[in-house]
Amino acid sequence: MKRWMISILIISLAVGSLYGCGSVEEKAGEETTVPVEETAEEPEDLQEAEPEATADADAPQVEWLSDVLYTNSLSGKAAADILKYTDASDCTVELTRFTKLANLEVLDDAKVSSYTQTLNQSSSDELLARTTNKAAGEGIYSAVLSVTDTSGNAAAHEVLVVYDKTAPVFEGLSDRTVTQSDVTIEPQVDLSAVTISDNVEGVIDASKVTSQLELEDEAKHIYTLHLSVKDRAGNEAIEYCTLTVAAEGEKKPEETVTASNQPAKTQSKTSGNGSGSADAKPAQQTPQKTVQYETTTTFNMAEGTEFKDSMAKDVLTILNQRRAENGLPALTWDNNLTTVAKVRSLESVSNFSHTRPDGRTFYTALEDQHISYTWGGENLACGQTSADVAMTEWMNSQTHKDNILRSEFKKVGIACYYDPNTTYKYYWVQIFSD
């Protein structure tokens, strides 16, 4: 903003006294006229006039770094990576005036180029004269990206917007045993059998995956492998699996368990923007009589939070549709399992894991409610705003899908906990048992 520095110039005028001049005649009978001293008025100090501020008529100077925006958000901040601008005042960046070109698809360079060739390179005024509207869900759009200063001057450009809120999916990831000569050494992470697919990018290179090993049981040499990857739009997928280190020549743990006794690997989880799985913890392997225990658990919940019971029931409807499509009987809603699901949904806010905040594994939540079982499983999710989205992400992850379609399961409890003061807001839990 221009600021004027006003300099006041005081002009001091030295003004002399003025006297009348000329001859004076005296006439008989007339009074002699004596000239009167006349003093000029002292002029007021003169002040330089303040210049009028010049109106800002200059549009922001914008450098458009790219014609393509991959994003999971349509806020102006989402466009920060594809433009640079300068202006004498603060500016507002806005993305609007959308025209849908196609549904989301796998985009290679050739397809992106074909879309960008259709972009309109009209003037800023012409682009901004279009009707203002918003995007109608995920898809490929052309849109007007504008930068407007506080005086209303704007620069605008038409860009290709790939609006994508779907996270990549890990495939081929499973719990496994790694053999090595020294079991005390942290195992090497091998992702050669893992593929990461995305609805827009296609196959994502494993080099883009961030991995971290966490020692879970030092005595048994069990590690949890945490994997995460983001697509171009910023959607993140998070996966977990278990690596058990065994000495070379030693029998793998799974080889010591007969098929008739082996419990399902039932723990899996999904993050708010993606999906993932964790290692299985054995359910009770000796069949026991189920105790019909009506819970009296109470929940201490903050103001504004709630259990979305109707959304949980919507999950059951979709879940049983998927089972029917695969020739499986429907699961029965179980109130006791639902209590467990609610407990776990509250716990997942602070610790989104199959390990509970107190360090115990998820299945202890069933035991806390006096529920006996032979087969048990848990699916977690957070961030999904509807039952349909939560079920879609679970079904797109093989380990979650295995739980949903497991023939041994007969009952299910489902919870959807809503806390508007947290990052993901929605926390979903499915608890399965036979």
One Martini backbone bead per residue (centre of mass of N, CA, C, O) as a GRO file, in nm:
protein
  434
    1MET     BB    1   0.096   0.036   0.023
    2LYS     BB    2   0.074   0.360  -0.018
    3ARG     BB    3   0.273   0.623   0.123
    4TRP     BB    4   0.251   0.955   0.234
    5MET     BB    5   0.490   1.212   0.263
    6ILE     BB    6   0.442   1.506   0.444
    7SER     BB    7   0.559   1.823   0.360
    8ILE     BB    8   0.597   2.121   0.541
    9LEU     BB    9   0.600   2.445   0.404
   10ILE     BB   10   0.737   2.733   0.539
   11ILE     BB   11   0.658   3.062   0.450
   12SER     BB   12   0.854   3.352   0.503
   13LEU     BB   13   0.746   3.686   0.497
   14ALA     BB   14   0.897   3.993   0.434
   15VAL     BB   15   0.714   4.274   0.537
   16GLY     BB   16   0.682   4.592   0.460
   17SER     BB   17   0.618   4.918   0.503
   18LEU     BB   18   0.375   5.132   0.370
   19TYR     BB   19   0.403   5.444   0.201
   20GLY     BB   20   0.302   5.734   0.108
   21CYS     BB   21   0.361   5.922  -0.190
   22GLY     BB   22   0.438   6.270  -0.234
   23SER     BB   23   0.298   6.568  -0.259
   24VAL     BB   24   0.212   6.852  -0.044
   25GLU     BB   25  -0.060   7.064  -0.032
   26GLU     BB   26  -0.129   7.389   0.074
   27LYS     BB   27  -0.437   7.535   0.171
   28ALA     BB   28  -0.644   7.760   0.222
   29GLY     BB   29  -0.873   7.640   0.445
   30GLU     BB   30  -0.714   7.377   0.460
   31GLU     BB   31  -0.637   7.076   0.546
   32THR     BB   32  -0.385   6.892   0.617
   33THR     BB   33  -0.276   6.603   0.465
   34VAL     BB   34  -0.189   6.307   0.619
   35PRO     BB   35  -0.038   6.040   0.572
   36VAL     BB   36  -0.123   5.705   0.601
   37GLU     BB   37  -0.032   5.427   0.738
   38GLU     BB   38   0.022   5.127   0.554
   39THR     BB   39  -0.050   4.783   0.632
   40ALA     BB   40   0.009   4.487   0.543
   41GLU     BB   41  -0.107   4.183   0.544
   42GLU     BB   42  -0.040   3.896   0.695
   43PRO     BB   43   0.023   3.614   0.570
   44GLU     BB   44  -0.041   3.300   0.567
   45ASP     BB   45   0.071   3.016   0.600
   46LEU     BB   46   0.198   2.783   0.377
   47GLN     BB   47   0.060   2.470   0.250
   48GLU     BB   48   0.114   2.179   0.125
   49ALA     BB   49  -0.056   1.980  -0.065
   50GLU     BB   50  -0.207   1.682  -0.051
   51PRO     BB   51  -0.188   1.416  -0.216
   52GLU     BB   52  -0.363   1.208  -0.397
   53ALA     BB   53  -0.455   0.898  -0.389
   54THR     BB   54  -0.386   0.631  -0.579
   55ALA     BB   55  -0.551   0.408  -0.736
   56ASP     BB   56  -0.579   0.061  -0.748
   57ALA     BB   57  -0.532  -0.095  -1.089
   58ASP     BB   58  -0.360  -0.348  -1.022
   59ALA     BB   59  -0.300  -0.653  -1.087
   60PRO     BB   60  -0.182  -0.929  -1.003
   61GLN     BB   61   0.122  -1.098  -1.014
   62VAL     BB   62   0.120  -1.404  -1.203
   63GLU     BB   63   0.248  -1.739  -1.171
   64TRP     BB   64   0.187  -2.020  -1.364
   65LEU     BB   65   0.313  -2.339  -1.293
   66SER     BB   66   0.030  -2.484  -1.365
   67ASP     BB   67  -0.256  -2.660  -1.527
   68VAL     BB   68  -0.245  -2.873  -1.280
   69LEU     BB   69  -0.472  -3.007  -1.020
   70TYR     BB   70  -0.417  -3.205  -0.740
   71THR     BB   71  -0.702  -3.282  -0.523
   72ASN     BB   72  -0.895  -3.297  -0.190
   73SER     BB   73  -0.932  -2.978  -0.220
   74LEU     BB   74  -1.118  -2.652  -0.289
   75SER     BB   75  -0.930  -2.462  -0.180
   76GLY     BB   76  -0.708  -2.210  -0.224
   77LYS     BB   77  -0.465  -2.356  -0.082
   78ALA     BB   78  -0.446  -2.598  -0.288
   79ALA     BB   79  -0.299  -2.388  -0.512
   80ALA     BB   80  -0.005  -2.313  -0.407
   81ASP     BB   81   0.175  -2.505  -0.613
   82ILE     BB   82   0.064  -2.343  -0.901
   83LEU     BB   83   0.149  -2.053  -0.770
   84LYS     BB   84   0.254  -1.703  -0.807
   85TYR     BB   85   0.246  -1.386  -0.617
   86THR     BB   86   0.211  -1.023  -0.655
   87ASP     BB   87   0.137  -0.742  -0.427
   88ALA     BB   88   0.039  -0.453  -0.244
   89SER     BB   89  -0.167  -0.665  -0.134
   90ASP     BB   90  -0.382  -0.864  -0.027
   91CYS     BB   91  -0.490  -1.198  -0.119
   92THR     BB   92  -0.731  -1.399  -0.300
   93VAL     BB   93  -0.783  -1.744  -0.339
   94GLU     BB   94  -0.975  -1.904  -0.607
   95LEU     BB   95  -1.197  -2.189  -0.675
   96THR     BB   96  -1.400  -2.191  -0.973
   97ARG     BB   97  -1.599  -2.252  -1.226
   98PHE     BB   98  -1.709  -2.542  -1.303
   99THR     BB   99  -1.625  -2.813  -1.543
  100LYS     BB  100  -1.719  -3.118  -1.633
  101LEU     BB  101  -1.538  -3.380  -1.809
  102ALA     BB  102  -1.497  -3.630  -1.594
  103ASN     BB  103  -1.432  -3.901  -1.455
  104LEU     BB  104  -1.239  -4.081  -1.288
  105GLU     BB  105  -0.901  -4.175  -1.395
  106VAL     BB  106  -0.641  -4.298  -1.543
  107LEU     BB  107  -0.349  -4.083  -1.569
  108ASP     BB  108  -0.161  -3.986  -1.820
  109ASP     BB  109   0.012  -3.765  -2.004
  110ALA     BB  110  -0.174  -3.776  -2.252
  111LYS     BB  111  -0.444  -3.721  -2.106
  112VAL     BB  112  -0.368  -3.456  -1.977
  113SER     BB  113  -0.305  -3.309  -2.242
  114SER     BB  114  -0.591  -3.334  -2.365
  115TYR     BB  115  -0.725  -3.159  -2.144
  116THR     BB  116  -0.547  -2.894  -2.156
  117GLN     BB  117  -0.619  -2.821  -2.459
  118THR     BB  118  -0.924  -2.720  -2.363
  119LEU     BB  119  -0.837  -2.473  -2.245
  120ASN     BB  120  -0.912  -2.140  -2.163
  121GLN     BB  121  -0.733  -1.831  -2.278
  122SER     BB  122  -0.871  -1.608  -2.157
  123SER     BB  123  -0.942  -1.349  -2.002
  124SER     BB  124  -1.004  -1.259  -1.689
  125ASP     BB  125  -1.280  -1.124  -1.741
  126GLU     BB  126  -1.404  -1.364  -1.895
  127LEU     BB  127  -1.370  -1.579  -1.674
  128LEU     BB  128  -1.522  -1.406  -1.442
  129ALA     BB  129  -1.806  -1.404  -1.604
  130ARG     BB  130  -1.878  -1.653  -1.507
  131THR     BB  131  -2.048  -1.878  -1.346
  132THR     BB  132  -2.084  -1.953  -1.023
  133ASN     BB  133  -1.944  -2.267  -0.898
  134LYS     BB  134  -1.935  -2.611  -0.807
  135ALA     BB  135  -1.834  -2.909  -0.735
  136ALA     BB  136  -1.967  -3.253  -0.810
  137GLY     BB  137  -1.751  -3.407  -0.693
  138GLU     BB  138  -1.571  -3.625  -0.816
  139GLY     BB  139  -1.323  -3.534  -1.073
  140ILE     BB  140  -1.289  -3.380  -1.394
  141TYR     BB  141  -1.185  -3.036  -1.434
  142SER     BB  142  -1.265  -2.716  -1.512
  143ALA     BB  143  -1.117  -2.404  -1.381
  144VAL     BB  144  -1.109  -2.105  -1.194
  145LEU     BB  145  -0.816  -1.923  -1.111
  146SER     BB  146  -0.795  -1.672  -0.858
  147VAL     BB  147  -0.651  -1.334  -0.796
  148THR     BB  148  -0.741  -1.104  -0.530
  149ASP     BB  149  -0.746  -0.794  -0.427
  150THR     BB  150  -0.860  -0.533  -0.218
  151SER     BB  151  -0.953  -0.364  -0.494
  152GLY     BB  152  -1.055  -0.603  -0.711
  153ASN     BB  153  -0.823  -0.712  -0.849
  154ALA     BB  154  -0.776  -0.960  -1.120
  155ALA     BB  155  -0.641  -1.284  -1.173
  156ALA     BB  156  -0.683  -1.539  -1.433
  157HIS     BB  157  -0.715  -1.907  -1.471
  158GLU     BB  158  -0.726  -2.203  -1.647
  159VAL     BB  159  -0.775  -2.529  -1.501
  160LEU     BB  160  -0.692  -2.853  -1.411
  161VAL     BB  161  -0.906  -3.065  -1.208
  162VAL     BB  162  -0.823  -3.328  -0.976
  163TYR     BB  163  -1.081  -3.464  -0.787
  164ASP     BB  164  -0.946  -3.652  -0.507
  165LYS     BB  165  -1.053  -3.885  -0.219
  166THR     BB  166  -0.884  -4.144  -0.291
  167ALA     BB  167  -0.700  -4.388  -0.176
  168PRO     BB  168  -0.476  -4.596  -0.181
  169VAL     BB  169  -0.383  -4.952  -0.240
  170PHE     BB  170  -0.287  -5.232  -0.079
  171GLU     BB  171  -0.110  -5.523  -0.210
  172GLY     BB  172   0.032  -5.818  -0.069
  173LEU     BB  173  -0.008  -5.776   0.234
  174SER     BB  174   0.149  -5.965   0.505
  175ASP     BB  175   0.203  -6.174   0.733
  176ARG     BB  176   0.544  -6.266   0.843
  177THR     BB  177   0.840  -6.464   0.821
  178VAL     BB  178   1.179  -6.402   0.916
  179THR     BB  179   1.490  -6.529   0.822
  180GLN     BB  180   1.783  -6.533   1.045
  181SER     BB  181   2.075  -6.562   1.216
  182ASP     BB  182   1.990  -6.287   1.375
  183VAL     BB  183   1.715  -6.214   1.582
  184THR     BB  184   1.817  -5.923   1.704
  185ILE     BB  185   1.784  -5.814   1.426
  186GLU     BB  186   1.651  -5.605   1.227
  187PRO     BB  187   1.455  -5.636   0.974
  188GLN     BB  188   1.406  -5.633   0.646
  189VAL     BB  189   1.234  -5.448   0.407
  190ASP     BB  190   1.003  -5.620   0.183
  191LEU     BB  191   0.817  -5.492  -0.120
  192SER     BB  192   0.805  -5.684  -0.378
  193ALA     BB  193   0.496  -5.806  -0.316
  194VAL     BB  194   0.401  -5.507  -0.329
  195THR     BB  195   0.114  -5.315  -0.420
  196ILE     BB  196   0.019  -4.981  -0.547
  197SER     BB  197  -0.299  -4.849  -0.599
  198ASP     BB  198  -0.464  -4.602  -0.815
  199ASN     BB  199  -0.731  -4.427  -0.959
  200VAL     BB  200  -0.513  -4.222  -1.113
  201GLU     BB  201  -0.200  -4.342  -1.108
  202GLY     BB  202  -0.215  -4.633  -1.048
  203VAL     BB  203   0.091  -4.739  -1.010
  204ILE     BB  204   0.287  -4.719  -0.723
  205ASP     BB  205   0.586  -4.671  -0.619
  206ALA     BB  206   0.760  -4.810  -0.351
  207SER     BB  207   0.953  -4.557  -0.304
  208LYS     BB  208   0.698  -4.383  -0.175
  209VAL     BB  209   0.721  -4.546   0.077
  210THR     BB  210   0.665  -4.537   0.420
  211SER     BB  211   0.869  -4.689   0.677
  212GLN     BB  212   0.812  -4.871   1.001
  213LEU     BB  213   0.956  -5.018   1.284
  214GLU     BB  214   0.800  -5.205   1.561
  215LEU     BB  215   0.855  -5.328   1.869
  216GLU     BB  216   0.645  -5.563   2.040
  217ASP     BB  217   0.829  -5.845   2.094
  218GLU     BB  218   1.130  -5.927   2.207
  219ALA     BB  219   1.115  -6.234   2.277
  220LYS     BB  220   0.963  -6.300   1.981
  221HIS     BB  221   1.039  -6.108   1.746
  222ILE     BB  222   0.812  -5.874   1.709
  223TYR     BB  223   0.681  -5.679   1.439
  224THR     BB  224   0.567  -5.364   1.323
  225LEU     BB  225   0.459  -5.260   1.003
  226HIS     BB  226   0.468  -4.933   0.879
  227LEU     BB  227   0.263  -4.793   0.615
  228SER     BB  228   0.294  -4.516   0.375
  229VAL     BB  229   0.092  -4.327   0.127
  230LYS     BB  230   0.075  -4.077  -0.131
  231ASP     BB  231  -0.093  -3.899  -0.343
  232ARG     BB  232  -0.122  -3.619  -0.537
  233ALA     BB  233  -0.385  -3.525  -0.361
  234GLY     BB  234  -0.315  -3.636  -0.043
  235ASN     BB  235  -0.386  -3.922  -0.007
  236GLU     BB  236  -0.377  -4.161   0.263
  237ALA     BB  237  -0.215  -4.469   0.318
  238ILE     BB  238  -0.249  -4.726   0.579
  239GLU     BB  239  -0.034  -4.991   0.692
  240TYR     BB  240  -0.026  -5.324   0.849
  241CYS     BB  241   0.222  -5.557   0.979
  242THR     BB  242   0.379  -5.871   1.061
  243LEU     BB  243   0.708  -5.944   1.191
  244THR     BB  244   0.878  -6.254   1.225
  245VAL     BB  245   1.166  -6.364   1.383
  246ALA     BB  246   1.375  -6.631   1.264
  247ALA     BB  247   1.577  -6.880   1.272
  248GLU     BB  248   1.765  -7.056   1.091
  249GLY     BB  249   1.584  -7.369   1.068
  250GLU     BB  250   1.336  -7.273   1.194
  251LYS     BB  251   1.026  -7.303   1.264
  252LYS     BB  252   0.751  -7.177   1.181
  253PRO     BB  253   0.483  -7.091   1.365
  254GLU     BB  254   0.257  -7.182   1.152
  255GLU     BB  255   0.365  -7.489   1.139
  256THR     BB  256   0.250  -7.560   1.449
  257VAL     BB  257  -0.039  -7.522   1.323
  258THR     BB  258  -0.329  -7.646   1.273
  259ALA     BB  259  -0.596  -7.602   1.075
  260SER     BB  260  -0.819  -7.669   1.295
  261ASN     BB  261  -0.683  -7.440   1.507
  262GLN     BB  262  -0.661  -7.201   1.327
  263PRO     BB  263  -0.694  -6.884   1.343
  264ALA     BB  264  -0.784  -6.598   1.242
  265LYS     BB  265  -0.680  -6.317   1.069
  266THR     BB  266  -0.860  -6.034   1.210
  267GLN     BB  267  -0.686  -5.784   1.194
  268SER     BB  268  -0.797  -5.455   1.093
  269LYS     BB  269  -0.735  -5.138   0.918
  270THR     BB  270  -0.830  -4.788   0.879
  271SER     BB  271  -0.793  -4.489   0.774
  272GLY     BB  272  -0.918  -4.181   0.685
  273ASN     BB  273  -0.745  -4.208   0.380
  274GLY     BB  274  -0.739  -4.530   0.412
  275SER     BB  275  -0.568  -4.847   0.445
  276GLY     BB  276  -0.535  -5.142   0.674
  277SER     BB  277  -0.321  -5.371   0.863
  278ALA     BB  278  -0.293  -5.628   1.112
  279ASP     BB  279  -0.212  -5.843   1.327
  280ALA     BB  280  -0.287  -6.138   1.461
  281LYS     BB  281  -0.485  -6.251   1.731
  282PRO     BB  282  -0.570  -6.499   1.907
  283ALA     BB  283  -0.824  -6.661   1.968
  284GLN     BB  284  -1.005  -6.863   2.123
  285GLN     BB  285  -0.953  -7.222   2.080
  286THR     BB  286  -1.174  -7.292   2.291
  287PRO     BB  287  -1.473  -7.379   2.308
  288GLN     BB  288  -1.743  -7.180   2.441
  289LYS     BB  289  -1.982  -7.071   2.625
  290THR     BB  290  -2.198  -6.828   2.578
  291VAL     BB  291  -2.250  -6.534   2.749
  292GLN     BB  292  -2.539  -6.375   2.851
  293TYR     BB  293  -2.445  -6.034   2.857
  294GLU     BB  294  -2.567  -5.746   3.000
  295THR     BB  295  -2.463  -5.447   2.974
  296THR     BB  296  -2.338  -5.156   3.197
  297THR     BB  297  -2.199  -4.966   3.027
  298THR     BB  298  -2.045  -4.651   3.045
  299PHE     BB  299  -2.014  -4.317   2.896
  300ASN     BB  300  -1.766  -4.067   2.868
  301MET     BB  301  -1.880  -3.770   2.715
  302ALA     BB  302  -1.848  -3.510   2.534
  303GLU     BB  303  -1.953  -3.230   2.424
  304GLY     BB  304  -2.096  -3.312   2.099
  305THR     BB  305  -2.095  -3.608   2.125
  306GLU     BB  306  -2.159  -3.928   1.942
  307PHE     BB  307  -2.361  -4.196   1.850
  308LYS     BB  308  -2.419  -4.333   1.520
  309ASP     BB  309  -2.650  -4.567   1.497
  310SER     BB  310  -2.771  -4.544   1.209
  311MET     BB  311  -2.494  -4.575   1.063
  312ALA     BB  312  -2.430  -4.854   1.175
  313LYS     BB  313  -2.680  -4.993   1.043
  314ASP     BB  314  -2.591  -4.930   0.754
  315VAL     BB  315  -2.348  -5.115   0.759
  316LEU     BB  316  -2.502  -5.380   0.794
  317THR     BB  317  -2.653  -5.372   0.529
  318ILE     BB  318  -2.403  -5.372   0.343
  319LEU     BB  319  -2.258  -5.617   0.455
  320ASN     BB  320  -2.490  -5.825   0.383
  321GLN     BB  321  -2.478  -5.772   0.082
  322ARG     BB  322  -2.187  -5.875   0.040
  323ARG     BB  323  -2.239  -6.160   0.144
  324ALA     BB  324  -2.462  -6.237  -0.056
  325GLU     BB  325  -2.280  -6.198  -0.313
  326ASN     BB  326  -2.093  -6.449  -0.169
  327GLY     BB  327  -2.284  -6.675  -0.034
  328LEU     BB  328  -2.356  -6.550   0.254
  329PRO     BB  329  -2.463  -6.512   0.552
  330ALA     BB  330  -2.594  -6.321   0.774
  331LEU     BB  331  -2.539  -6.101   1.020
  332THR     BB  332  -2.583  -6.049   1.361
  333TRP     BB  333  -2.693  -5.834   1.578
  334ASP     BB  334  -2.491  -5.731   1.870
  335ASN     BB  335  -2.496  -5.565   2.166
  336ASN     BB  336  -2.231  -5.654   2.301
  337LEU     BB  337  -2.049  -5.594   2.056
  338THR     BB  338  -2.131  -5.296   2.040
  339THR     BB  339  -2.004  -5.215   2.304
  340VAL     BB  340  -1.720  -5.279   2.215
  341ALA     BB  341  -1.719  -5.086   1.972
  342LYS     BB  342  -1.755  -4.830   2.144
  343VAL     BB  343  -1.504  -4.854   2.310
  344ARG     BB  344  -1.307  -4.860   2.060
  345SER     BB  345  -1.387  -4.585   1.939
  346LEU     BB  346  -1.286  -4.417   2.175
  347GLU     BB  347  -0.991  -4.528   2.172
  348SER     BB  348  -0.917  -4.445   1.865
  349VAL     BB  349  -0.871  -4.144   1.907
  350SER     BB  350  -0.589  -4.184   2.073
  351ASN     BB  351  -0.558  -4.503   1.941
  352PHE     BB  352  -0.504  -4.607   1.618
  353SER     BB  353  -0.545  -4.935   1.713
  354HIS     BB  354  -0.524  -5.277   1.819
  355THR     BB  355  -0.405  -5.126   2.047
  356ARG     BB  356  -0.459  -5.025   2.343
  357PRO     BB  357  -0.394  -4.765   2.556
  358ASP     BB  358  -0.292  -4.997   2.781
  359GLY     BB  359  -0.156  -5.235   2.571
  360ARG     BB  360  -0.379  -5.400   2.487
  361THR     BB  361  -0.563  -5.604   2.308
  362PHE     BB  362  -0.865  -5.594   2.159
  363TYR     BB  363  -0.989  -5.872   2.280
  364THR     BB  364  -1.016  -5.763   2.579
  365ALA     BB  365  -1.291  -5.620   2.533
  366LEU     BB  366  -1.456  -5.880   2.538
  367GLU     BB  367  -1.372  -5.978   2.820
  368ASP     BB  368  -1.480  -5.728   2.974
  369GLN     BB  369  -1.786  -5.830   2.866
  370HIS     BB  370  -1.809  -6.147   2.890
  371ILE     BB  371  -1.709  -6.264   2.604
  372SER     BB  372  -1.734  -6.553   2.429
  373TYR     BB  373  -1.494  -6.714   2.195
  374THR     BB  374  -1.332  -6.833   1.894
  375TRP     BB  375  -1.400  -6.600   1.693
  376GLY     BB  376  -1.225  -6.290   1.616
  377GLY     BB  377  -1.281  -5.938   1.512
  378GLU     BB  378  -1.137  -5.627   1.355
  379ASN     BB  379  -1.251  -5.307   1.235
  380LEU     BB  380  -1.110  -4.997   1.121
  381ALA     BB  381  -1.208  -4.640   1.109
  382CYS     BB  382  -1.142  -4.300   0.973
  383GLY     BB  383  -1.324  -4.010   0.823
  384GLN     BB  384  -1.583  -4.130   0.735
  385THR     BB  385  -1.914  -3.988   0.645
  386SER     BB  386  -2.011  -4.287   0.565
  387ALA     BB  387  -2.106  -4.608   0.525
  388ASP     BB  388  -2.027  -4.641   0.229
  389VAL     BB  389  -1.732  -4.547   0.252
  390ALA     BB  390  -1.638  -4.743   0.470
  391MET     BB  391  -1.708  -5.006   0.310
  392THR     BB  392  -1.540  -4.949   0.060
  393GLU     BB  393  -1.263  -4.945   0.204
  394TRP     BB  394  -1.279  -5.225   0.325
  395MET     BB  395  -1.326  -5.378   0.048
  396ASN     BB  396  -1.041  -5.259  -0.072
  397SER     BB  397  -0.933  -5.441   0.163
  398GLN     BB  398  -0.841  -5.754   0.210
  399THR     BB  399  -0.842  -5.784   0.524
  400HIS     BB  400  -1.125  -5.666   0.565
  401LYS     BB  401  -1.277  -5.846   0.371
  402ASP     BB  402  -1.219  -6.111   0.519
  403ASN     BB  403  -1.392  -6.044   0.763
  404ILE     BB  404  -1.667  -5.988   0.618
  405LEU     BB  405  -1.632  -6.295   0.459
  406ARG     BB  406  -1.635  -6.475   0.703
  407SER     BB  407  -1.782  -6.779   0.783
  408GLU     BB  408  -1.738  -6.794   1.103
  409PHE     BB  409  -1.910  -6.558   1.120
  410LYS     BB  410  -2.231  -6.444   1.294
  411LYS     BB  411  -2.149  -6.175   1.443
  412VAL     BB  412  -2.214  -5.814   1.513
  413GLY     BB  413  -2.052  -5.503   1.599
  414ILE     BB  414  -2.140  -5.146   1.570
  415ALA     BB  415  -1.960  -4.826   1.539
  416CYS     BB  416  -2.023  -4.458   1.552
  417TYR     BB  417  -1.806  -4.200   1.629
  418TYR     BB  418  -1.859  -3.849   1.720
  419ASP     BB  419  -1.593  -3.585   1.696
  420PRO     BB  420  -1.556  -3.246   1.614
  421ASN     BB  421  -1.258  -3.203   1.777
  422THR     BB  422  -1.127  -3.377   1.559
  423THR     BB  423  -0.974  -3.471   1.280
  424TYR     BB  424  -1.186  -3.714   1.176
  425LYS     BB  425  -1.463  -3.742   1.371
  426TYR     BB  426  -1.487  -4.042   1.250
  427TYR     BB  427  -1.546  -4.368   1.423
  428TRP     BB  428  -1.495  -4.704   1.319
  429VAL     BB  429  -1.650  -5.028   1.423
  430GLN     BB  430  -1.583  -5.383   1.395
  431ILE     BB  431  -1.725  -5.673   1.564
  432PHE     BB  432  -1.642  -6.014   1.559
  433SER     BB  433  -1.823  -6.337   1.580
  434ASP     BB  434  -1.949  -6.674   1.640
   0.00000   0.00000   0.00000
